[in-house]
Amino acid sequence: MQKLVIEGGHRLNGEVRISGAKNAALPIMCASILTQETLHLGNLPDMHDVATMIKLLQQMGVVVESGEQEARFNGAALNKPEAPYDMVKTMRAAILVLGPLLTRFGEARVSLPGGCAIGSRPVDLHIKGLIAMGAQIHIEHGYIHATAKRLHGARICFDLISVTGTENLMMAAVLADGVTVLENAAREPEVVDLANCLIAMGANIEGAGSDKITIVGVAKLHGASYSVMPDRIESGTFLVAAAATGGCITLTHARADTLDSVLDKLREAGATIAVSGDRIRLEMTGRPKAVNLRTAPYPAFPTDMQAQFMALNAIAEGSSIVVETIFENRFMHVQELQRLGAQIEIQGNTAVIQGCVTLDGATVMATDLRASASLVIAGMVAQGETVVDRIYHLDRGYERIEAKLSALGAKIRRIK
Ligand code: EPZ
């Protein structure tokens, strides 16, 4: 099991290049299933979940040629429409092959993802939507067995907002017969990035980014060359780390327009932020002020930034309230932050944080991707040494994070 050893008390200063977005790359790679031609993707982040998705697609018969931050996918020879449990259990986003397989091949066998650390995370809305489009679906032995002669368009209203649910059904609809309307659709930038890639492949999609997306099915999609958007959660993570350590950093290759709610909260915490083109500069002088947070679907404050901000609130001036409305168990980082001396009390989906002047280094354990980032941030501000264990969680969703942090002045190293 690999660990990160962090020596606290060093300000972050300098410039860091933001990588391609994990949560845009994952659905966009699945779009390669929808065509027999080559999909060339640029700005692909080099992280574990992307490697896992490439392996899954190759197992299905997609030919993948990987390069430096890019890859070419060709699904012409795809002959095994299956996503086995051992792949899906390590990466829930594998569910995103379901819609594309069904609409291109008329059948799919995809393992149910099962729960994960942050919640039960069912996929009932994905299944309900596909049935509305004419799929026959039955579930046995933990697998979703789906067949469809040809999916047809449908009007689908999501009971609640689902990012991958929206993405799965959008991909199913692009080759379906007729018009599909997704109501109460997710508005996340990653949904828009997927839609833009599908449109580049010849799909007919309108309304991505709003809560109503209209897809007119076409006979086939052609290949395309597409560059994945910058990762807004990696961006937010570095900005919070700089704010927590009282530093001054500039992000490059970033997209501030996908970060409004996060930048607003950082300004409320006392950071000075300047945006010019694809560069975001943050400077924090003195101790941050505590800020209240309530997670909600985009464009509101993202649940994927909740844990990182809790580390900031843990050392901020004043007390704060953090409400997690998306996942039922996304406070796993709290007990680890408490080991570092954080004063946090949980009442249901609400955490009350009393800011401390500083934290005390300790050994802590990562439990999920963003919780790991929260512990790294806390370790950088704690006095003394912090060891973060089980950092495979971190490697799933951040590209070379300790190299990027070290280049900004953090004292952080990986040990086996
Ligand atoms: C996506 O997960 C992201 N993952 C998550 O990022 C992110 O936290 C989440 O959206 C919310 O923004 C990817 O894009 C690969 P949801 P997803 O469907 O699509 C419930 C990270 O750290 N729900 O929007 O799985 C669900 O239980 C990851 O990068 C149903 O009840 O999330 C949750 O409470 C973590 N039935 C809520 O909806 C369904 O069929 C939102 O889930 C689907 C979802």
Coordinates of C-alpha atoms and ligand atoms in Angstrom, one line a residue:
M1 CA 0.0 0.0 0.0
Q2 CA 1.6 3.3 -1.0
K3 CA 1.5 6.3 1.3
L4 CA 2.2 10.1 1.1
V5 CA 4.5 11.6 3.7
I6 CA 3.8 15.4 4.1
E7 CA 5.7 17.9 6.1
G8 CA 3.3 20.7 7.0
G9 CA 3.9 24.5 7.1
H10 CA 5.1 25.2 3.6
R11 CA 3.2 27.8 1.5
L12 CA 2.3 26.9 -2.1
N13 CA 3.8 29.3 -4.7
G14 CA 4.2 29.2 -8.4
E15 CA 2.4 27.9 -11.5
V16 CA 0.6 24.6 -12.1
R17 CA -0.8 23.2 -15.3
I18 CA -4.4 21.7 -15.0
S19 CA -5.0 18.3 -16.6
G20 CA -7.9 17.1 -18.6
A21 CA -11.1 16.4 -16.7
K22 CA -11.5 12.9 -15.4
N23 CA -15.3 13.2 -15.3
A24 CA -15.4 14.4 -18.9
A25 CA -12.8 12.0 -20.3
L26 CA -14.6 8.9 -18.9
P27 CA -18.0 9.4 -20.7
I28 CA -16.2 10.7 -23.8
M29 CA -14.1 7.6 -24.1
C30 CA -17.3 5.6 -24.1
A31 CA -18.5 7.6 -27.0
S32 CA -15.9 5.7 -29.1
I33 CA -18.4 2.7 -29.0
L34 CA -20.9 4.7 -31.0
T35 CA -18.9 4.8 -34.3
Q36 CA -16.8 2.4 -36.5
E37 CA -14.4 5.2 -37.2
T38 CA -11.5 6.6 -35.1
L39 CA -12.1 8.9 -32.2
H40 CA -9.0 10.9 -31.4
L41 CA -9.0 12.4 -27.9
G42 CA -6.5 15.0 -26.7
N43 CA -5.8 16.4 -23.2
L44 CA -6.5 13.0 -21.7
P45 CA -5.4 13.0 -18.1
D46 CA -2.9 10.3 -17.1
M47 CA -4.6 8.7 -14.0
H48 CA -5.9 5.3 -12.9
D49 CA -9.5 5.7 -13.8
V50 CA -8.6 6.6 -17.4
A51 CA -6.3 3.6 -17.7
T52 CA -9.1 1.4 -16.3
M53 CA -11.6 2.7 -18.8
I54 CA -9.1 2.1 -21.7
K55 CA -8.6 -1.5 -20.4
L56 CA -12.4 -2.1 -20.3
L57 CA -12.9 -0.8 -23.8
Q58 CA -10.0 -2.9 -25.1
Q59 CA -11.5 -6.0 -23.4
M60 CA -14.7 -5.3 -25.4
G61 CA -12.8 -5.2 -28.6
V62 CA -12.2 -1.4 -29.1
V63 CA -8.7 -0.8 -30.5
V64 CA -6.9 1.8 -28.4
E65 CA -3.6 3.5 -29.3
S66 CA -2.4 5.6 -26.4
G67 CA 0.1 8.5 -26.6
E68 CA 1.2 11.3 -24.4
Q69 CA -2.0 12.8 -22.9
E70 CA -3.9 11.5 -26.0
A71 CA -5.3 8.3 -27.4
R72 CA -7.0 7.0 -30.5
F73 CA -10.1 4.7 -30.1
N74 CA -11.6 2.6 -32.9
G75 CA -14.7 0.6 -32.0
A76 CA -15.2 -1.1 -35.4
A77 CA -14.1 -4.5 -34.2
L78 CA -16.0 -4.3 -30.9
N79 CA -17.4 -7.8 -30.3
K80 CA -17.9 -8.3 -26.6
P81 CA -20.6 -5.9 -25.2
E82 CA -19.8 -6.7 -21.6
A83 CA -18.5 -4.8 -18.6
P84 CA -17.5 -7.4 -15.9
Y85 CA -17.9 -7.0 -12.2
D86 CA -14.1 -6.9 -11.5
M87 CA -13.9 -3.8 -13.7
V88 CA -17.1 -2.1 -12.6
K89 CA -16.5 -2.6 -8.9
T90 CA -13.3 -0.6 -9.1
M91 CA -14.7 2.2 -11.3
R92 CA -18.5 2.9 -11.2
A93 CA -18.2 5.1 -14.3
A94 CA -18.0 1.8 -16.3
I95 CA -21.8 2.0 -16.2
L96 CA -21.4 4.6 -19.0
V97 CA -20.8 1.8 -21.6
L98 CA -24.4 0.6 -21.1
G99 CA -26.2 3.3 -23.2
P100 CA -23.6 3.2 -26.1
L101 CA -23.6 -0.6 -26.3
L102 CA -27.4 -0.8 -26.3
T103 CA -27.9 1.8 -29.1
R104 CA -25.1 0.6 -31.3
F105 CA -25.3 -3.2 -30.8
G106 CA -28.7 -3.8 -29.3
E107 CA -27.4 -5.7 -26.3
A108 CA -25.2 -5.2 -23.3
R109 CA -24.2 -7.1 -20.1
V110 CA -23.0 -4.7 -17.5
S111 CA -22.4 -5.5 -13.9
L112 CA -24.3 -3.5 -11.3
P113 CA -21.7 -1.1 -9.8
G114 CA -22.6 -1.8 -6.2
G115 CA -22.2 0.8 -3.6
C116 CA -19.0 2.7 -2.7
A117 CA -17.6 4.6 0.3
I118 CA -19.7 7.7 -0.3
G119 CA -23.1 6.1 -0.8
S120 CA -25.3 3.4 -2.3
R121 CA -25.2 5.2 -5.7
P122 CA -27.9 3.2 -7.5
V123 CA -28.3 3.3 -11.3
D124 CA -32.1 3.0 -11.3
L125 CA -32.6 6.2 -13.3
H126 CA -30.2 5.0 -16.0
I127 CA -32.3 1.7 -16.3
K128 CA -35.7 3.5 -16.2
G129 CA -34.6 5.8 -19.0
L130 CA -33.4 3.0 -21.2
I131 CA -36.6 1.0 -20.7
A132 CA -38.6 4.2 -21.7
M133 CA -36.5 4.1 -24.9
G134 CA -37.6 0.5 -25.6
A135 CA -34.9 -1.6 -24.0
Q136 CA -35.7 -4.9 -22.4
I137 CA -33.7 -5.1 -19.2
H138 CA -33.5 -7.8 -16.5
I139 CA -31.1 -8.0 -13.6
E140 CA -29.7 -11.3 -12.4
H141 CA -26.6 -12.5 -10.7
G142 CA -25.6 -8.8 -10.2
Y143 CA -25.6 -8.0 -13.9
I144 CA -27.8 -5.8 -16.0
H145 CA -28.8 -7.8 -19.1
A146 CA -30.2 -5.3 -21.7
T147 CA -31.4 -5.9 -25.3
A148 CA -33.1 -3.6 -27.8
K149 CA -34.0 -4.1 -31.5
R150 CA -33.6 -0.4 -32.0
L151 CA -34.0 2.2 -29.2
H152 CA -36.7 4.8 -30.0
G153 CA -36.8 8.4 -28.8
A154 CA -38.7 9.2 -25.6
R155 CA -39.5 12.0 -23.2
I156 CA -37.6 11.2 -20.0
C157 CA -37.9 13.3 -16.8
F158 CA -35.3 12.5 -14.1
D159 CA -36.7 12.1 -10.6
L160 CA -33.4 13.6 -9.4
I161 CA -30.5 15.1 -11.2
S162 CA -27.9 12.5 -12.2
V163 CA -24.7 13.3 -14.1
T164 CA -23.9 9.9 -15.5
G165 CA -27.6 9.2 -15.8
T166 CA -27.9 12.2 -18.2
E167 CA -24.7 11.1 -20.0
N168 CA -25.8 7.5 -20.4
L169 CA -29.2 8.4 -21.9
M170 CA -27.8 11.1 -24.1
M171 CA -25.4 8.6 -25.6
A172 CA -28.2 6.0 -26.0
A173 CA -30.4 8.7 -27.8
V174 CA -27.9 9.8 -30.4
L175 CA -28.5 6.7 -32.6
A176 CA -32.0 6.0 -31.4
D177 CA -35.0 6.2 -33.8
G178 CA -36.6 9.6 -33.3
V179 CA -36.4 12.5 -30.7
T180 CA -35.4 12.1 -27.1
V181 CA -36.0 14.9 -24.6
L182 CA -34.2 14.7 -21.2
E183 CA -36.0 16.8 -18.6
N184 CA -34.4 17.7 -15.2
A185 CA -31.1 16.8 -16.9
A186 CA -27.7 17.5 -15.2
R187 CA -26.1 20.8 -16.2
E188 CA -22.5 19.9 -15.3
P189 CA -19.8 21.2 -17.7
E190 CA -18.7 17.6 -18.2
V191 CA -22.2 16.8 -19.7
V192 CA -21.7 19.8 -22.1
D193 CA -18.2 18.5 -23.0
L194 CA -19.6 15.1 -23.9
A195 CA -22.4 16.7 -25.9
N196 CA -19.8 18.8 -27.8
C197 CA -17.8 15.7 -28.6
L198 CA -20.9 13.8 -29.8
I199 CA -21.9 16.8 -32.0
A200 CA -18.3 16.8 -33.5
M201 CA -19.1 13.1 -34.3
G202 CA -22.3 14.1 -36.1
A203 CA -24.9 13.9 -33.4
N204 CA -27.8 16.2 -33.2
I205 CA -28.0 17.6 -29.7
E206 CA -29.5 20.8 -28.3
G207 CA -29.7 22.2 -24.8
A208 CA -26.7 20.6 -23.1
G209 CA -25.9 22.7 -20.1
S210 CA -29.5 23.4 -19.5
D211 CA -32.0 21.2 -17.6
K212 CA -33.7 20.2 -20.9
I213 CA -31.6 18.4 -23.6
T214 CA -33.1 17.4 -26.9
I215 CA -31.5 14.7 -29.0
V216 CA -32.6 13.9 -32.5
G217 CA -31.4 10.4 -33.4
V218 CA -29.1 10.0 -36.5
A219 CA -28.3 6.9 -38.6
K220 CA -24.6 6.8 -37.6
L221 CA -21.8 8.8 -36.1
H222 CA -18.4 9.4 -37.7
G223 CA -14.9 9.7 -36.2
A224 CA -13.7 13.0 -34.7
S225 CA -10.7 14.7 -33.0
Y226 CA -11.7 16.2 -29.7
S227 CA -9.8 17.8 -26.7
V228 CA -11.1 17.1 -23.3
M229 CA -12.0 20.1 -21.1
P230 CA -9.8 21.1 -18.1
D231 CA -10.6 19.4 -14.8
R232 CA -12.6 21.9 -12.6
I233 CA -12.2 19.8 -9.5
E234 CA -8.5 19.5 -9.8
S235 CA -8.5 23.3 -10.3
G236 CA -10.6 23.8 -7.2
T237 CA -8.4 21.4 -5.2
F238 CA -5.2 23.3 -6.0
L239 CA -6.9 26.7 -5.3
V240 CA -8.1 25.5 -1.9
A241 CA -4.6 24.1 -1.1
A242 CA -3.0 27.4 -1.9
A243 CA -5.6 29.2 0.2
A244 CA -5.1 26.8 3.1
T245 CA -1.3 27.3 3.1
G246 CA -1.5 31.1 2.7
G247 CA 0.2 30.9 -0.7
C248 CA 0.0 32.5 -4.2
I249 CA -0.4 30.2 -7.2
T250 CA -1.5 30.5 -10.9
L251 CA -3.4 27.7 -12.6
T252 CA -2.8 27.4 -16.4
H253 CA -4.9 25.6 -19.0
A254 CA -7.9 26.1 -16.6
R255 CA -11.5 27.2 -17.2
A256 CA -12.7 29.7 -14.6
D257 CA -16.2 29.8 -16.2
T258 CA -16.8 26.2 -14.8
L259 CA -15.8 27.3 -11.3
D260 CA -18.0 30.3 -10.4
S261 CA -19.4 28.8 -7.1
V262 CA -16.0 27.6 -6.0
L263 CA -14.3 31.0 -6.8
D264 CA -17.1 32.8 -5.0
K265 CA -16.5 30.8 -1.8
L266 CA -12.7 31.3 -2.0
R267 CA -13.2 35.0 -2.2
E268 CA -15.6 34.8 0.7
A269 CA -12.8 33.0 2.6
G270 CA -10.6 36.0 1.9
A271 CA -8.6 35.0 -1.2
T272 CA -7.8 37.4 -3.9
I273 CA -8.5 35.8 -7.3
A274 CA -7.7 37.2 -10.8
V275 CA -8.7 35.5 -14.0
S276 CA -7.2 36.1 -17.4
G277 CA -8.0 33.7 -20.2
D278 CA -7.1 30.2 -19.2
R279 CA -5.1 31.4 -16.1
I280 CA -6.5 31.7 -12.6
R281 CA -4.4 33.4 -10.0
L282 CA -5.1 33.0 -6.3
E283 CA -3.4 34.8 -3.4
M284 CA -4.2 34.3 0.3
T285 CA -2.5 36.5 2.8
G286 CA -3.2 35.7 6.5
R287 CA -5.7 33.2 7.9
P288 CA -8.8 32.2 5.8
K289 CA -12.2 33.1 7.1
A290 CA -14.7 30.2 7.7
V291 CA -17.4 29.9 5.0
N292 CA -20.7 28.0 5.0
L293 CA -21.3 25.5 2.2
R294 CA -24.2 23.6 0.8
T295 CA -23.5 21.1 -2.0
A296 CA -26.0 20.9 -4.9
P297 CA -26.0 20.1 -8.6
Y298 CA -24.2 22.4 -11.0
P299 CA -24.0 25.5 -11.1
A300 CA -24.2 25.4 -7.3
F301 CA -21.3 24.4 -5.0
P302 CA -20.0 20.9 -6.2
T303 CA -20.1 17.9 -3.9
D304 CA -16.7 17.0 -5.3
M305 CA -15.2 20.1 -3.6
Q306 CA -16.9 19.6 -0.2
A307 CA -14.1 17.5 1.5
Q308 CA -11.3 19.9 0.3
F309 CA -13.2 22.9 1.6
M310 CA -13.7 21.2 5.0
A311 CA -9.9 21.1 5.4
L312 CA -9.8 24.8 4.7
N313 CA -12.6 25.5 7.2
A314 CA -10.8 23.3 9.8
I315 CA -8.0 26.0 10.1
A316 CA -10.2 29.0 9.3
E317 CA -11.1 31.9 11.6
G318 CA -14.6 31.3 13.0
S319 CA -17.1 28.4 12.7
S320 CA -18.8 27.1 9.6
I321 CA -21.6 24.8 8.5
V322 CA -21.2 22.3 5.7
V323 CA -24.4 20.6 4.3
E324 CA -23.9 17.6 1.9
T325 CA -27.1 17.2 -0.1
I326 CA -26.0 14.8 -2.9
F327 CA -24.5 11.7 -1.2
E328 CA -25.6 10.2 2.0
N329 CA -22.2 9.3 3.3
R330 CA -19.7 11.8 2.1
F331 CA -18.2 12.7 5.5
M332 CA -15.7 9.9 5.7
H333 CA -12.9 12.4 5.8
V334 CA -14.2 14.0 9.0
Q335 CA -12.9 11.4 11.4
E336 CA -9.6 11.5 9.7
L337 CA -9.5 15.3 9.9
Q338 CA -10.4 14.9 13.6
R339 CA -7.2 12.8 14.1
L340 CA -5.3 15.9 12.9
G341 CA -7.0 17.9 15.6
A342 CA -9.9 19.4 13.6
Q343 CA -12.9 20.4 15.6
I344 CA -15.8 19.0 13.6
E345 CA -19.2 17.7 14.7
I346 CA -21.6 15.8 12.4
Q347 CA -25.4 16.0 12.7
G348 CA -26.9 13.9 9.9
N349 CA -25.9 15.5 6.5
T350 CA -24.6 18.6 8.3
A351 CA -21.1 19.2 9.7
V352 CA -20.3 22.0 12.1
I353 CA -16.6 23.1 12.0
Q354 CA -14.9 25.2 14.6
G355 CA -11.7 26.6 13.0
C356 CA -8.4 25.9 14.8
V357 CA -5.3 28.0 14.5
T358 CA -3.4 24.9 13.4
L359 CA -3.6 21.1 13.1
D360 CA -1.3 18.5 14.4
G361 CA 0.4 16.0 12.0
A362 CA -0.7 12.3 12.3
T363 CA -1.2 9.2 10.3
V364 CA -4.5 9.2 8.5
M365 CA -6.3 7.0 6.0
A366 CA -7.8 7.9 2.7
T367 CA -11.3 6.5 2.1
D368 CA -12.4 7.9 -1.2
L369 CA -11.0 10.1 -4.0
R370 CA -11.9 13.6 -2.7
A371 CA -11.5 12.7 1.0
S372 CA -7.9 11.8 0.1
A373 CA -7.4 15.3 -1.4
S374 CA -8.8 16.8 1.8
L375 CA -6.3 14.9 3.9
V376 CA -3.4 16.0 1.7
I377 CA -4.5 19.7 2.1
A378 CA -4.8 19.2 5.9
G379 CA -1.4 17.6 6.0
M380 CA 0.2 20.5 4.2
V381 CA -1.1 22.9 6.9
A382 CA -0.6 20.7 10.0
Q383 CA 2.4 21.0 12.2
G384 CA 4.9 18.3 11.8
E385 CA 4.6 15.2 9.6
T386 CA 1.4 13.7 8.3
V387 CA 1.2 10.3 6.6
V388 CA -1.8 9.6 4.3
D389 CA -2.3 5.9 3.7
R390 CA -4.3 4.1 0.9
I391 CA -3.5 6.8 -1.6
Y392 CA -4.6 4.6 -4.5
H393 CA -7.9 6.5 -4.0
L394 CA -6.0 9.7 -4.9
D395 CA -4.3 8.2 -7.9
R396 CA -7.7 7.3 -9.4
G397 CA -8.6 11.0 -10.0
Y398 CA -5.5 13.2 -9.8
E399 CA -2.6 13.2 -12.3
R400 CA 0.9 13.2 -10.6
I401 CA -0.5 15.2 -7.6
E402 CA 2.6 15.0 -5.4
A403 CA 4.9 16.1 -8.4
K404 CA 2.6 19.1 -9.0
L405 CA 2.4 20.0 -5.3
S406 CA 6.2 19.6 -4.8
A407 CA 6.8 21.9 -7.8
L408 CA 4.7 24.5 -5.9
G409 CA 6.9 24.1 -2.8
A410 CA 5.1 21.4 -0.8
K411 CA 7.2 19.0 1.1
I412 CA 5.5 15.8 0.0
R413 CA 6.9 12.4 -1.0
R414 CA 5.4 8.9 -1.9
I415 CA 6.6 5.8 0.0
K416 CA 5.8 2.2 -0.7
Ligands
EPZ1 C1 -20.9 11.9 -11.0 O1 -21.2 10.7 -10.3 C2 -19.4 12.1 -10.8 N1 -18.7 11.0 -11.4 C3 -19.1 12.2 -9.3 O2 -17.7 12.4 -9.1 C4 -19.9 13.3 -8.7 O3 -19.7 13.4 -7.3 C5 -21.4 13.1 -9.0 O4 -21.6 13.0 -10.4 C6 -22.2 14.3 -8.5 O5 -21.8 15.5 -9.1 C7 -18.5 10.9 -12.7 O6 -18.9 11.8 -13.4 C8 -17.8 9.8 -13.3 P1 -25.1 11.2 -9.8 P2 -22.7 10.0 -10.6 O7 -25.7 10.1 -10.7 O8 -23.1 10.3 -12.0 C9 -28.4 9.4 -6.9 C10 -15.6 12.2 -8.3 O9 -15.1 12.4 -7.1 N2 -28.8 8.6 -8.1 O10 -25.2 12.6 -10.3 O11 -22.6 8.6 -10.2 C11 -27.0 9.1 -6.4 O12 -27.1 8.1 -5.4 C12 -16.9 11.5 -8.4 O13 -15.0 12.5 -9.3 C13 -29.9 7.7 -8.0 O14 -30.5 7.6 -6.9 O15 -23.6 10.8 -9.6 C14 -26.6 10.4 -5.8 O16 -27.2 10.5 -4.5 C15 -17.5 11.0 -7.1 N3 -30.2 6.9 -9.0 C16 -27.3 11.5 -6.7 O17 -28.3 10.8 -7.4 C17 -29.5 6.9 -10.2 O18 -29.9 6.2 -11.2 C18 -26.4 12.1 -7.7 O19 -25.7 11.0 -8.3 C19 -28.4 7.8 -10.3 C20 -28.1 8.6 -9.2

